[in-house]
Tab-separated table of C-alpha atoms and ligand atoms in Angstrom:
chain	number	residue	atom	x	y	z
A	4	MET	CA	0.000	0.000	0.000
A	5	ALA	CA	1.314	3.511	-0.849
A	6	PRO	CA	2.102	5.488	2.342
A	7	SER	CA	-0.781	7.932	1.900
A	8	ALA	CA	-3.203	5.037	1.223
A	9	GLU	CA	-2.159	3.378	4.494
A	10	LEU	CA	-2.660	6.663	6.382
A	11	LEU	CA	-6.035	7.074	4.694
A	12	ASP	CA	-7.047	3.597	5.809
A	13	ILE	CA	-6.281	4.531	9.425
A	14	ALA	CA	-8.287	7.770	9.115
A	15	VAL	CA	-11.223	5.817	7.665
A	16	GLU	CA	-11.194	3.332	10.545
A	17	ALA	CA	-10.947	6.127	13.132
A	18	SER	CA	-13.721	8.227	11.611
A	19	ARG	CA	-16.116	5.314	11.146
A	20	THR	CA	-15.533	4.061	14.706
A	21	ALA	CA	-16.200	7.508	16.175
A	22	GLY	CA	-19.026	8.185	13.717
A	23	GLU	CA	-21.027	5.136	14.763
A	24	ARG	CA	-21.152	6.303	18.360
A	25	LEU	CA	-22.030	9.828	17.277
A	26	ARG	CA	-24.869	8.597	15.060
A	27	ALA	CA	-26.376	6.829	18.075
A	28	ALA	CA	-26.093	10.006	20.163
A	29	PHE	CA	-27.558	12.315	17.477
A	30	ARG	CA	-30.952	13.867	18.329
A	31	THR	CA	-30.740	12.955	22.000
A	32	ARG	CA	-30.336	16.676	22.908
A	33	PRO	CA	-27.088	16.163	24.822
A	34	ALA	CA	-26.056	18.629	27.534
A	35	VAL	CA	-24.097	21.527	26.056
A	36	GLU	CA	-21.242	23.470	27.581
A	37	THR	CA	-19.520	26.396	25.954
A	38	LYS	CA	-15.875	27.179	25.270
A	39	ARG	CA	-14.733	30.585	23.929
A	40	ASP	CA	-18.233	32.115	24.133
A	41	PHE	CA	-21.895	31.052	23.979
A	42	HIS	CA	-21.640	30.537	20.189
A	43	ASP	CA	-19.027	27.797	20.700
A	44	PRO	CA	-20.698	24.657	22.115
A	45	VAL	CA	-19.146	21.350	23.142
A	46	THR	CA	-20.727	18.097	24.367
A	47	GLU	CA	-19.470	14.965	26.075
A	48	HIS	CA	-19.671	13.323	22.622
A	49	ASP	CA	-17.039	15.682	21.148
A	50	LEU	CA	-14.619	14.595	23.865
A	51	ALA	CA	-15.458	10.881	23.637
A	52	ALA	CA	-15.212	10.848	19.831
A	53	GLU	CA	-11.784	12.482	19.912
A	54	GLU	CA	-10.603	9.898	22.446
A	55	THR	CA	-11.824	7.110	20.158
A	56	ILE	CA	-9.983	8.612	17.197
A	57	ARG	CA	-6.793	9.110	19.221
A	58	ALA	CA	-6.926	5.471	20.363
A	59	VAL	CA	-7.162	4.153	16.776
A	60	ILE	CA	-4.254	6.356	15.664
A	61	ALA	CA	-2.150	5.423	18.714
A	62	LYS	CA	-2.662	1.736	17.932
A	63	ARG	CA	-1.981	1.852	14.184
A	64	ALA	CA	0.489	4.763	13.888
A	65	PRO	CA	2.033	5.143	17.342
A	66	ASP	CA	4.875	7.470	16.309
A	67	SER	CA	2.662	10.242	14.972
A	68	ALA	CA	1.654	13.637	16.336
A	69	ILE	CA	-1.998	14.503	16.857
A	70	VAL	CA	-3.529	17.985	16.858
A	71	GLY	CA	-7.128	17.695	18.044
A	72	GLU	CA	-9.711	20.386	18.719
A	73	GLU	CA	-10.568	19.046	22.158
A	74	GLY	CA	-7.241	17.512	23.285
A	75	GLY	CA	-4.790	19.971	21.730
A	76	GLY	CA	-1.301	18.903	20.678
A	77	ALA	CA	1.359	20.204	18.312
A	78	ALA	CA	2.366	19.237	14.776
A	79	GLY	CA	5.503	17.111	14.412
A	80	ASP	CA	8.175	16.662	11.721
A	81	GLY	CA	6.798	13.272	10.637
A	82	VAL	CA	3.139	12.281	10.435
A	83	THR	CA	0.623	14.717	11.973
A	84	TRP	CA	-3.126	14.107	12.288
A	85	PHE	CA	-5.530	17.064	12.420
A	86	VAL	CA	-8.650	15.848	14.180
A	87	ASP	CA	-12.050	17.486	14.545
A	88	PRO	CA	-14.219	14.857	16.247
A	89	ILE	CA	-17.415	16.781	15.431
A	90	ASP	CA	-17.278	19.639	12.972
A	91	GLY	CA	-20.621	21.378	13.321
A	92	THR	CA	-21.234	20.769	17.025
A	93	ALA	CA	-24.025	23.378	17.141
A	94	ASN	CA	-25.893	21.349	14.482
A	95	PHE	CA	-25.119	18.039	16.181
A	96	ALA	CA	-26.271	19.253	19.598
A	97	ALA	CA	-29.536	20.726	18.322
A	98	GLY	CA	-30.417	17.910	15.908
A	99	VAL	CA	-29.643	19.518	12.526
A	100	ALA	CA	-28.286	16.891	10.101
A	101	PHE	CA	-25.168	18.737	8.867
A	102	TRP	CA	-22.066	17.785	10.860
A	103	CYS	CA	-19.167	15.376	10.377
A	104	VAL	CA	-15.977	13.813	11.656
A	105	SER	CA	-12.915	15.372	10.002
A	106	ILE	CA	-9.394	13.918	9.964
A	107	GLY	CA	-6.573	15.363	7.863
A	108	VAL	CA	-3.071	13.854	7.659
A	109	ALA	CA	0.194	15.660	6.906
A	110	VAL	CA	3.658	14.198	6.386
A	111	GLY	CA	6.632	16.540	6.746
A	112	GLY	CA	4.350	19.578	6.547
A	113	GLU	CA	2.462	18.424	3.444
A	114	LEU	CA	-1.174	17.288	3.484
A	115	VAL	CA	-1.377	13.796	1.991
A	116	ALA	CA	-4.743	12.376	3.031
A	117	GLY	CA	-8.084	13.337	4.512
A	118	VAL	CA	-11.415	11.898	5.541
A	119	VAL	CA	-14.694	13.706	6.109
A	120	TYR	CA	-17.341	11.316	7.395
A	121	ASP	CA	-21.020	12.267	7.521
A	122	PRO	CA	-22.514	9.635	9.848
A	123	VAL	CA	-26.136	10.703	9.282
A	124	ARG	CA	-26.029	9.941	5.563
A	125	ASP	CA	-23.219	7.398	5.942
A	126	ASP	CA	-21.232	9.360	3.324
A	127	LEU	CA	-17.506	8.793	3.571
A	128	PHE	CA	-15.433	11.352	1.655
A	129	ALA	CA	-11.812	10.244	1.355
A	130	ALA	CA	-8.738	11.609	-0.396
A	131	SER	CA	-5.133	10.490	-0.715
A	132	GLN	CA	-2.369	11.250	-3.202
A	133	GLU	CA	-4.105	8.760	-5.505
A	134	GLY	CA	-7.412	10.648	-5.765
A	135	ALA	CA	-10.672	11.511	-3.993
A	136	TRP	CA	-13.827	9.462	-3.533
A	137	CYS	CA	-17.227	9.458	-1.878
A	138	ASN	CA	-18.256	5.963	-0.792
A	139	GLY	CA	-15.707	4.585	-3.284
A	140	ALA	CA	-16.906	6.594	-6.306
A	141	PRO	CA	-14.377	9.118	-7.715
A	142	LEU	CA	-15.075	12.767	-6.905
A	143	ARG	CA	-14.926	15.507	-9.510
A	144	SER	CA	-15.190	19.089	-8.267
A	145	ARG	CA	-17.125	20.534	-11.178
A	146	GLY	CA	-20.130	22.838	-11.395
A	147	ALA	CA	-21.074	26.440	-12.122
A	148	THR	CA	-18.463	28.923	-13.326
A	149	ARG	CA	-20.160	32.223	-12.367
A	150	ASP	CA	-21.880	33.563	-9.262
A	151	ARG	CA	-25.308	33.914	-10.864
A	152	GLU	CA	-25.519	30.148	-11.477
A	153	ALA	CA	-23.660	29.071	-8.345
A	154	MET	CA	-24.517	27.766	-4.861
A	155	LEU	CA	-22.369	29.364	-2.148
A	156	LEU	CA	-22.051	27.772	1.295
A	157	THR	CA	-20.816	30.160	3.959
A	158	SER	CA	-21.239	31.043	7.626
A	159	TYR	CA	-19.822	34.506	6.908
A	160	PRO	CA	-20.344	36.711	8.759
A	161	THR	CA	-20.121	34.862	12.061
A	162	PRO	CA	-20.555	36.775	15.335
A	163	ARG	CA	-16.753	37.058	15.502
A	164	ASP	CA	-16.635	38.444	11.937
A	165	PHE	CA	-19.210	41.053	13.025
A	166	ASP	CA	-17.070	42.062	15.976
A	167	GLU	CA	-14.082	42.492	13.656
A	168	HIS	CA	-15.659	43.969	10.521
A	169	GLY	CA	-18.824	45.699	11.756
A	170	ASP	CA	-20.957	47.196	8.969
A	171	GLU	CA	-18.362	46.167	6.382
A	172	ALA	CA	-19.338	42.530	7.109
A	173	LEU	CA	-22.994	43.319	6.365
A	174	ARG	CA	-22.082	45.038	3.117
A	175	ARG	CA	-20.014	42.026	2.032
A	176	TYR	CA	-22.772	39.637	3.025
A	177	GLY	CA	-25.251	41.653	0.967
A	178	ARG	CA	-22.970	41.429	-2.068
A	179	LEU	CA	-22.686	37.643	-1.690
A	180	LEU	CA	-26.463	37.252	-1.187
A	181	THR	CA	-27.355	39.229	-4.273
A	182	SER	CA	-24.542	37.971	-6.540
A	183	PHE	CA	-24.927	34.223	-6.070
A	184	SER	CA	-27.842	32.192	-7.371
A	185	ALA	CA	-28.244	30.877	-3.818
A	186	LEU	CA	-26.422	31.236	-0.515
A	187	ARG	CA	-26.823	28.741	2.336
A	188	ARG	CA	-25.443	28.731	5.887
A	189	PRO	CA	-25.388	25.036	6.783
A	190	GLY	CA	-22.412	25.192	9.221
A	191	SER	CA	-19.510	22.688	9.383
A	192	ALA	CA	-16.567	23.951	7.341
A	193	ALA	CA	-15.332	20.389	6.673
A	194	LEU	CA	-18.647	19.156	5.274
A	195	LYS	CA	-19.009	22.290	3.173
A	196	LEU	CA	-15.576	21.606	1.641
A	197	ALA	CA	-16.583	17.977	0.976
A	198	HIS	CA	-19.682	19.245	-0.863
A	199	VAL	CA	-17.543	21.501	-3.070
A	200	ALA	CA	-15.158	18.578	-3.708
A	201	ALA	CA	-18.152	16.497	-4.810
A	202	GLY	CA	-19.550	19.283	-7.012
A	203	TRP	CA	-22.740	19.343	-4.900
A	204	SER	CA	-22.109	23.032	-4.269
A	205	ASP	CA	-19.902	25.445	-6.202
A	206	ALA	CA	-18.108	27.527	-3.582
A	207	CYS	CA	-17.560	27.842	0.136
A	208	PHE	CA	-15.893	30.472	2.291
A	209	GLY	CA	-15.089	31.074	5.936
A	210	ARG	CA	-12.768	32.968	8.278
A	211	GLY	CA	-11.037	31.978	11.481
A	212	ALA	CA	-10.876	28.300	10.536
A	213	SER	CA	-8.464	26.066	12.457
A	214	PRO	CA	-6.327	23.319	10.871
A	215	TRP	CA	-8.685	20.598	12.190
A	216	ASP	CA	-11.638	22.326	10.439
A	217	VAL	CA	-10.069	22.444	6.974
A	218	ALA	CA	-7.091	20.045	6.637
A	219	ALA	CA	-9.153	17.088	5.384
A	220	GLY	CA	-11.432	19.245	3.241
A	221	ALA	CA	-8.460	20.958	1.585
A	222	VAL	CA	-7.074	17.585	0.413
A	223	LEU	CA	-10.523	16.536	-0.802
A	224	VAL	CA	-11.053	19.700	-2.861
A	225	ARG	CA	-7.564	19.625	-4.374
A	226	GLN	CA	-7.606	15.919	-5.202
A	227	ALA	CA	-11.067	16.298	-6.750
A	228	GLY	CA	-9.684	18.993	-9.088
A	229	GLY	CA	-11.169	22.033	-7.341
A	230	LEU	CA	-9.339	25.121	-6.069
A	231	TYR	CA	-8.588	25.495	-2.344
A	232	LEU	CA	-7.173	28.820	-1.146
A	233	GLY	CA	-5.843	29.594	2.333
A	234	ASP	CA	-3.208	28.099	4.606
A	235	PRO	CA	-4.708	24.966	6.173
A	236	PHE	CA	-1.958	24.892	8.835
A	237	ARG	CA	-2.840	28.294	10.345
A	238	VAL	CA	-5.978	29.792	11.824
A	239	GLY	CA	-7.368	31.996	9.080
A	240	PRO	CA	-9.642	32.295	6.055
A	241	TYR	CA	-10.356	29.583	3.500
A	242	LEU	CA	-12.090	29.650	0.147
A	243	ALA	CA	-12.831	26.757	-2.187
A	244	VAL	CA	-14.436	26.679	-5.624
A	245	VAL	CA	-15.108	24.004	-8.210
A	246	ASP	CA	-12.799	23.594	-11.184
A	247	GLY	CA	-13.192	26.400	-13.721
A	248	PHE	CA	-15.059	28.803	-11.421
A	249	ASP	CA	-14.358	32.432	-12.362
A	250	LEU	CA	-13.139	33.878	-9.063
A	251	GLY	CA	-11.960	37.101	-10.747
A	252	SER	CA	-15.534	38.184	-11.552
A	253	SER	CA	-17.022	36.809	-8.319
A	254	ALA	CA	-18.283	38.693	-5.260
A	255	LEU	CA	-15.948	36.344	-3.375
A	256	HIS	CA	-12.973	38.053	-5.006
A	257	GLU	CA	-12.711	40.711	-2.254
A	258	LEU	CA	-12.545	37.889	0.324
A	259	ASP	CA	-9.723	35.953	-1.410
A	260	PRO	CA	-7.438	34.660	1.384
A	261	ARG	CA	-4.367	35.545	-0.740
A	262	THR	CA	-5.179	39.252	-0.563
A	263	SER	CA	-7.345	39.675	2.545
A	264	SER	CA	-7.308	38.326	6.084
B	18	IPD	C1	-17.028	25.305	13.600
B	18	IPD	C2	-17.839	25.042	12.356
B	18	IPD	C3	-18.417	26.353	11.848
B	18	IPD	C4	-17.302	27.373	11.545
B	18	IPD	C5	-16.420	27.570	12.773
B	18	IPD	C6	-15.883	26.231	13.292
B	18	IPD	P1	-17.043	23.275	15.434
B	18	IPD	O1	-16.480	24.093	14.101
B	18	IPD	O2	-17.071	24.456	11.321
B	18	IPD	O3	-19.158	26.132	10.667
B	18	IPD	O4	-17.888	28.598	11.190
B	18	IPD	O5	-15.316	28.389	12.410
B	18	IPD	O6	-15.145	26.477	14.465
B	18	IPD	O7	-16.850	24.182	16.604
B	18	IPD	O8	-18.457	22.943	15.165
B	18	IPD	O9	-16.107	22.121	15.429
B	19	CA	CA1	-14.683	22.546	13.695
B	20	CA	CA1	-15.362	20.414	16.665
């Protein structure tokens, strides 16, 4: 097995094992605590799922580093796993069916594999250096080329974006709303990226994303032939579009992570 295929296999096992438990817990209205502020929920299931994932990785790849949303950790020089046990906890906790397990893998500072698992639909999005698939079928990130025909998935502006950008955030949001054929705010950065990789949506954008939110999705989009912009190893903005999308003429242009923060 090629090295990235072996790492992918471990990520698949870890995400499916955690995902099964999460599926059983979904729509039980678990108790919610908050972290940074009241917009940032966490449940006992976030913590348990990350422990499950860490245990699978520790067993099958004991010499690797793990950076997890709940357990922390630092990237290493060899293999590093970026783990979000539930991306979209607000959805998960309330009972909205748009959340996932996200695991990205880097070797020597380069992303080589990623899994985004949607336990509700049992959709497993996987990418390695050999390609990208959903439930074994190859992914092709293809769709609309211009805003007026395109579906944009974004949580922008979040409450934190409002604090930072004020009225400018509203103006930008208005431009996005009126330029795109449709704009949806489903939550879960990782699952949004998987949808763009699959060509089920045409673009997604967010700010303040952490490596565990976007590492897996970045590999999926790139391996499916789409365009991923942003640095997946740093907290910051990300933008992804399907292959051939005309970013230059898009209302997203002013939010391009290469020229804005
Ligand atoms: C959050 C979700 C949300 C995004 C936030 C993330 P969490 O992750 O992906 O859509 O806007 O930036 O922190 O807290 O549900 O894992
Ligand atoms: Ca997350
Ligand atoms: Ca999370």
